[in-house]
């Protein structure tokens, strides 16, 4: 499990009156784009590892955005953990996903497409406790269409659009 943007000041209650194209909103969700970059880089790294070790390990990843509750749990072996609806839906995105894919809900899709991520619509799937949710598979990222902050490092999954 991984999380990003966990600060007391962060507010992830939606777009408000702004549209996703607004630069301030793009900067607001940079941590989500970084997490999506990390997920794609994990797939590339695992592919490279598989080629070098003659294995066929595969990942199934789920992403979601939203508020979480975080804290330390445990008296004998304390550890930091996060809980909440956001975590549950992300877990369901992983468990209902397809091996080798990164599955996201529509809210994540709406934000991440503005950062140049490429998606394939999977369609509605049944999610326990949530009903039908529209989901998408994240397939990669186009460097040239990225509206994010300049000066970011190119990662192995980013493809330069030369057309």
PDB file of C-alpha atoms in Angstrom:
ATOM      1  CA  UNK A   1       0.000   0.000   0.000  1.00  0.00           C
ATOM      2  CA  UNK A   2       1.219   3.483  -0.809  1.00  0.00           C
ATOM      3  CA  UNK A   3      -0.310   6.924  -0.239  1.00  0.00           C
ATOM      4  CA  UNK A   4       0.578  10.438  -1.321  1.00  0.00           C
ATOM      5  CA  UNK A   5      -0.435  13.949  -0.359  1.00  0.00           C
ATOM      6  CA  UNK A   6      -1.084  13.056   3.283  1.00  0.00           C
ATOM      7  CA  UNK A   7      -0.979  16.423   4.971  1.00  0.00           C
ATOM      8  CA  UNK A   8      -3.398  17.964   7.462  1.00  0.00           C
ATOM      9  CA  UNK A   9      -3.828  20.928   5.114  1.00  0.00           C
ATOM     10  CA  UNK A  10      -4.779  18.879   2.049  1.00  0.00           C
ATOM     11  CA  UNK A  11      -8.384  19.050   0.964  1.00  0.00           C
ATOM     12  CA  UNK A  12      -9.503  16.424  -1.532  1.00  0.00           C
ATOM     13  CA  UNK A  13     -13.227  17.049  -1.422  1.00  0.00           C
ATOM     14  CA  UNK A  14     -13.511  17.495  -5.180  1.00  0.00           C
ATOM     15  CA  UNK A  15     -13.140  20.275  -7.696  1.00  0.00           C
ATOM     16  CA  UNK A  16     -15.335  22.899  -6.076  1.00  0.00           C
ATOM     17  CA  UNK A  17     -16.043  25.621  -8.632  1.00  0.00           C
ATOM     18  CA  UNK A  18     -12.792  25.020 -10.531  1.00  0.00           C
ATOM     19  CA  UNK A  19     -12.372  22.842 -13.585  1.00  0.00           C
ATOM     20  CA  UNK A  20      -9.581  20.243 -13.829  1.00  0.00           C
ATOM     21  CA  UNK A  21      -7.889  22.383 -16.505  1.00  0.00           C
ATOM     22  CA  UNK A  22      -7.183  25.189 -14.002  1.00  0.00           C
ATOM     23  CA  UNK A  23      -3.429  25.342 -13.293  1.00  0.00           C
ATOM     24  CA  UNK A  24      -3.970  25.638  -9.529  1.00  0.00           C
ATOM     25  CA  UNK A  25      -5.966  22.421  -9.565  1.00  0.00           C
ATOM     26  CA  UNK A  26      -3.292  20.734 -11.684  1.00  0.00           C
ATOM     27  CA  UNK A  27      -0.706  21.676  -9.048  1.00  0.00           C
ATOM     28  CA  UNK A  28      -3.108  20.547  -6.287  1.00  0.00           C
ATOM     29  CA  UNK A  29      -3.170  16.989  -7.693  1.00  0.00           C
ATOM     30  CA  UNK A  30       0.545  16.689  -8.494  1.00  0.00           C
ATOM     31  CA  UNK A  31       0.924  14.134  -5.702  1.00  0.00           C
ATOM     32  CA  UNK A  32      -1.675  11.888  -7.384  1.00  0.00           C
ATOM     33  CA  UNK A  33       0.169  12.174 -10.707  1.00  0.00           C
ATOM     34  CA  UNK A  34       3.419  11.294  -8.902  1.00  0.00           C
ATOM     35  CA  UNK A  35       1.752   8.210  -7.409  1.00  0.00           C
ATOM     36  CA  UNK A  36       0.459   7.217 -10.860  1.00  0.00           C
ATOM     37  CA  UNK A  37       3.997   7.696 -12.263  1.00  0.00           C
ATOM     38  CA  UNK A  38       5.277   5.452  -9.475  1.00  0.00           C
ATOM     39  CA  UNK A  39       2.724   2.740 -10.314  1.00  0.00           C
ATOM     40  CA  UNK A  40       3.703   2.795 -13.997  1.00  0.00           C
ATOM     41  CA  UNK A  41       7.410   2.757 -13.110  1.00  0.00           C
ATOM     42  CA  UNK A  42       6.784  -0.282 -10.884  1.00  0.00           C
ATOM     43  CA  UNK A  43       5.380  -2.130 -13.900  1.00  0.00           C
ATOM     44  CA  UNK A  44       8.410  -1.224 -16.041  1.00  0.00           C
ATOM     45  CA  UNK A  45      10.822  -2.226 -13.275  1.00  0.00           C
ATOM     46  CA  UNK A  46       9.064  -5.575 -12.808  1.00  0.00           C
ATOM     47  CA  UNK A  47       9.152  -6.205 -16.574  1.00  0.00           C
ATOM     48  CA  UNK A  48      12.915  -5.555 -16.573  1.00  0.00           C
ATOM     49  CA  UNK A  49      13.368  -7.835 -13.572  1.00  0.00           C
ATOM     50  CA  UNK A  50      11.353 -10.559 -15.297  1.00  0.00           C
ATOM     51  CA  UNK A  51      13.506 -10.335 -18.428  1.00  0.00           C
ATOM     52  CA  UNK A  52      16.728 -10.594 -16.427  1.00  0.00           C
ATOM     53  CA  UNK A  53      15.571 -13.422 -14.160  1.00  0.00           C
ATOM     54  CA  UNK A  54      13.416 -15.384 -16.648  1.00  0.00           C
ATOM     55  CA  UNK A  55      10.336 -14.962 -14.443  1.00  0.00           C
ATOM     56  CA  UNK A  56       6.803 -13.853 -15.200  1.00  0.00           C
ATOM     57  CA  UNK A  57       5.775 -11.909 -12.112  1.00  0.00           C
ATOM     58  CA  UNK A  58       2.810  -9.579 -12.653  1.00  0.00           C
ATOM     59  CA  UNK A  59       1.280  -6.675 -10.755  1.00  0.00           C
ATOM     60  CA  UNK A  60      -2.334  -5.725 -10.267  1.00  0.00           C
ATOM     61  CA  UNK A  61      -2.655  -2.151  -8.974  1.00  0.00           C
ATOM     62  CA  UNK A  62      -5.627  -0.074  -7.843  1.00  0.00           C
ATOM     63  CA  UNK A  63      -5.659   3.711  -7.363  1.00  0.00           C
ATOM     64  CA  UNK A  64      -8.172   6.030  -5.741  1.00  0.00           C
ATOM     65  CA  UNK A  65      -8.231   9.572  -4.396  1.00  0.00           C
ATOM     66  CA  UNK A  66      -9.848  11.093  -1.359  1.00  0.00           C
ATOM     67  CA  UNK A  67      -9.657  11.646   2.355  1.00  0.00           C
ATOM     68  CA  UNK A  68      -8.169   9.073   4.713  1.00  0.00           C
ATOM     69  CA  UNK A  69      -7.786   8.608   8.432  1.00  0.00           C
ATOM     70  CA  UNK A  70      -4.215   7.847   9.503  1.00  0.00           C
ATOM     71  CA  UNK A  71      -2.553   6.869  12.720  1.00  0.00           C
ATOM     72  CA  UNK A  72      -0.464   4.442  14.711  1.00  0.00           C
ATOM     73  CA  UNK A  73      -2.067   1.159  15.742  1.00  0.00           C
ATOM     74  CA  UNK A  74      -0.795  -1.648  17.953  1.00  0.00           C
ATOM     75  CA  UNK A  75       0.586  -1.828  21.484  1.00  0.00           C
ATOM     76  CA  UNK A  76       3.230  -4.546  21.050  1.00  0.00           C
ATOM     77  CA  UNK A  77       4.273  -3.852  17.485  1.00  0.00           C
ATOM     78  CA  UNK A  78       3.044  -0.345  16.625  1.00  0.00           C
ATOM     79  CA  UNK A  79       2.801   0.626  12.969  1.00  0.00           C
ATOM     80  CA  UNK A  80       1.400   3.496  10.943  1.00  0.00           C
ATOM     81  CA  UNK A  81      -1.694   2.721   8.882  1.00  0.00           C
ATOM     82  CA  UNK A  82      -4.423   4.463   6.899  1.00  0.00           C
ATOM     83  CA  UNK A  83      -8.143   3.689   6.779  1.00  0.00           C
ATOM     84  CA  UNK A  84     -11.322   4.915   5.206  1.00  0.00           C
ATOM     85  CA  UNK A  85     -13.534   4.704   2.163  1.00  0.00           C
ATOM     86  CA  UNK A  86     -10.710   5.908  -0.088  1.00  0.00           C
ATOM     87  CA  UNK A  87      -8.470   3.041   1.013  1.00  0.00           C
ATOM     88  CA  UNK A  88     -11.297   0.515   0.677  1.00  0.00           C
ATOM     89  CA  UNK A  89     -12.109   1.580  -2.896  1.00  0.00           C
ATOM     90  CA  UNK A  90      -8.414   1.534  -3.874  1.00  0.00           C
ATOM     91  CA  UNK A  91      -8.200  -1.983  -2.470  1.00  0.00           C
ATOM     92  CA  UNK A  92     -11.279  -2.989  -4.477  1.00  0.00           C
ATOM     93  CA  UNK A  93      -9.704  -1.474  -7.610  1.00  0.00           C
ATOM     94  CA  UNK A  94      -6.768  -3.811  -7.051  1.00  0.00           C
ATOM     95  CA  UNK A  95      -8.783  -6.918  -6.185  1.00  0.00           C
ATOM     96  CA  UNK A  96     -11.287  -6.507  -9.043  1.00  0.00           C
ATOM     97  CA  UNK A  97      -8.586  -5.486 -11.502  1.00  0.00           C
ATOM     98  CA  UNK A  98      -6.934  -7.513 -14.227  1.00  0.00           C
ATOM     99  CA  UNK A  99      -3.420  -8.849 -13.777  1.00  0.00           C
ATOM    100  CA  UNK A 100      -0.827  -6.544 -15.352  1.00  0.00           C
ATOM    101  CA  UNK A 101      -3.110  -3.482 -15.216  1.00  0.00           C
ATOM    102  CA  UNK A 102      -3.603  -0.383 -13.108  1.00  0.00           C
ATOM    103  CA  UNK A 103      -7.300   0.216 -12.475  1.00  0.00           C
ATOM    104  CA  UNK A 104      -8.712   3.586 -11.400  1.00  0.00           C
ATOM    105  CA  UNK A 105     -12.135   5.009 -10.669  1.00  0.00           C
ATOM    106  CA  UNK A 106     -13.667   7.778 -12.769  1.00  0.00           C
ATOM    107  CA  UNK A 107     -12.605  10.565 -10.347  1.00  0.00           C
ATOM    108  CA  UNK A 108      -8.938   9.576 -10.727  1.00  0.00           C
ATOM    109  CA  UNK A 109      -9.332   9.260 -14.480  1.00  0.00           C
ATOM    110  CA  UNK A 110     -10.757  12.812 -14.700  1.00  0.00           C
ATOM    111  CA  UNK A 111      -7.722  14.223 -12.888  1.00  0.00           C
ATOM    112  CA  UNK A 112      -4.923  12.073 -14.300  1.00  0.00           C
ATOM    113  CA  UNK A 113      -5.925  12.507 -17.954  1.00  0.00           C
ATOM    114  CA  UNK A 114      -5.068  16.204 -17.492  1.00  0.00           C
ATOM    115  CA  UNK A 115      -1.499  15.145 -16.662  1.00  0.00           C
ATOM    116  CA  UNK A 116      -1.157  13.254 -19.947  1.00  0.00           C
ATOM    117  CA  UNK A 117      -1.892   9.759 -18.684  1.00  0.00           C
ATOM    118  CA  UNK A 118      -3.453   7.405 -21.237  1.00  0.00           C
ATOM    119  CA  UNK A 119      -6.423   5.226 -20.338  1.00  0.00           C
ATOM    120  CA  UNK A 120      -8.652   2.521 -21.719  1.00  0.00           C
ATOM    121  CA  UNK A 121     -12.227   2.486 -20.479  1.00  0.00           C
ATOM    122  CA  UNK A 122     -12.942  -0.800 -18.752  1.00  0.00           C
ATOM    123  CA  UNK A 123     -16.537   0.052 -18.001  1.00  0.00           C
ATOM    124  CA  UNK A 124     -18.733  -0.378 -14.966  1.00  0.00           C
ATOM    125  CA  UNK A 125     -17.792  -3.094 -12.494  1.00  0.00           C
ATOM    126  CA  UNK A 126     -19.510  -4.198  -9.311  1.00  0.00           C
ATOM    127  CA  UNK A 127     -17.631  -3.110  -6.199  1.00  0.00           C
ATOM    128  CA  UNK A 128     -18.687  -4.613  -2.884  1.00  0.00           C
ATOM    129  CA  UNK A 129     -20.261  -1.930  -0.716  1.00  0.00           C
ATOM    130  CA  UNK A 130     -20.294   0.602  -3.571  1.00  0.00           C
ATOM    131  CA  UNK A 131     -22.363  -0.941  -6.343  1.00  0.00           C
ATOM    132  CA  UNK A 132     -21.430  -0.256  -9.965  1.00  0.00           C
ATOM    133  CA  UNK A 133     -18.389   2.009 -10.499  1.00  0.00           C
ATOM    134  CA  UNK A 134     -17.079   3.190 -13.853  1.00  0.00           C
ATOM    135  CA  UNK A 135     -13.429   2.152 -14.112  1.00  0.00           C
ATOM    136  CA  UNK A 136     -10.475   2.706 -16.426  1.00  0.00           C
ATOM    137  CA  UNK A 137      -7.130   0.993 -17.015  1.00  0.00           C
ATOM    138  CA  UNK A 138      -4.139   3.351 -16.959  1.00  0.00           C
ATOM    139  CA  UNK A 139      -1.837   2.387 -19.826  1.00  0.00           C
ATOM    140  CA  UNK A 140       0.927   4.988 -19.875  1.00  0.00           C
ATOM    141  CA  UNK A 141       1.797   8.653 -20.052  1.00  0.00           C
ATOM    142  CA  UNK A 142       2.616  10.960 -22.939  1.00  0.00           C
ATOM    143  CA  UNK A 143       5.404  13.390 -22.027  1.00  0.00           C
ATOM    144  CA  UNK A 144       4.478  15.959 -24.659  1.00  0.00           C
ATOM    145  CA  UNK A 145       0.855  16.313 -23.517  1.00  0.00           C
ATOM    146  CA  UNK A 146       1.659  16.643 -19.816  1.00  0.00           C
ATOM    147  CA  UNK A 147       0.343  19.875 -18.294  1.00  0.00           C
ATOM    148  CA  UNK A 148       2.188  19.309 -15.027  1.00  0.00           C
ATOM    149  CA  UNK A 149       5.000  21.407 -13.598  1.00  0.00           C
ATOM    150  CA  UNK A 150       8.029  21.648 -15.888  1.00  0.00           C
ATOM    151  CA  UNK A 151      11.352  20.165 -14.896  1.00  0.00           C
ATOM    152  CA  UNK A 152      10.093  16.695 -14.058  1.00  0.00           C
ATOM    153  CA  UNK A 153      12.287  13.709 -14.816  1.00  0.00           C
ATOM    154  CA  UNK A 154      11.267  11.431 -17.675  1.00  0.00           C
ATOM    155  CA  UNK A 155      10.448   7.933 -16.493  1.00  0.00           C
ATOM    156  CA  UNK A 156      10.696   4.705 -18.522  1.00  0.00           C
ATOM    157  CA  UNK A 157       6.925   4.492 -19.141  1.00  0.00           C
ATOM    158  CA  UNK A 158       6.655   7.984 -20.657  1.00  0.00           C
ATOM    159  CA  UNK A 159       6.419   8.003 -24.441  1.00  0.00           C
ATOM    160  CA  UNK A 160       7.422  10.992 -26.548  1.00  0.00           C
ATOM    161  CA  UNK A 161       4.710  11.860 -29.092  1.00  0.00           C
ATOM    162  CA  UNK A 162       6.568  12.772 -32.293  1.00  0.00           C
ATOM    163  CA  UNK A 163       3.502  13.336 -34.477  1.00  0.00           C
TER     164      UNK A 163
END
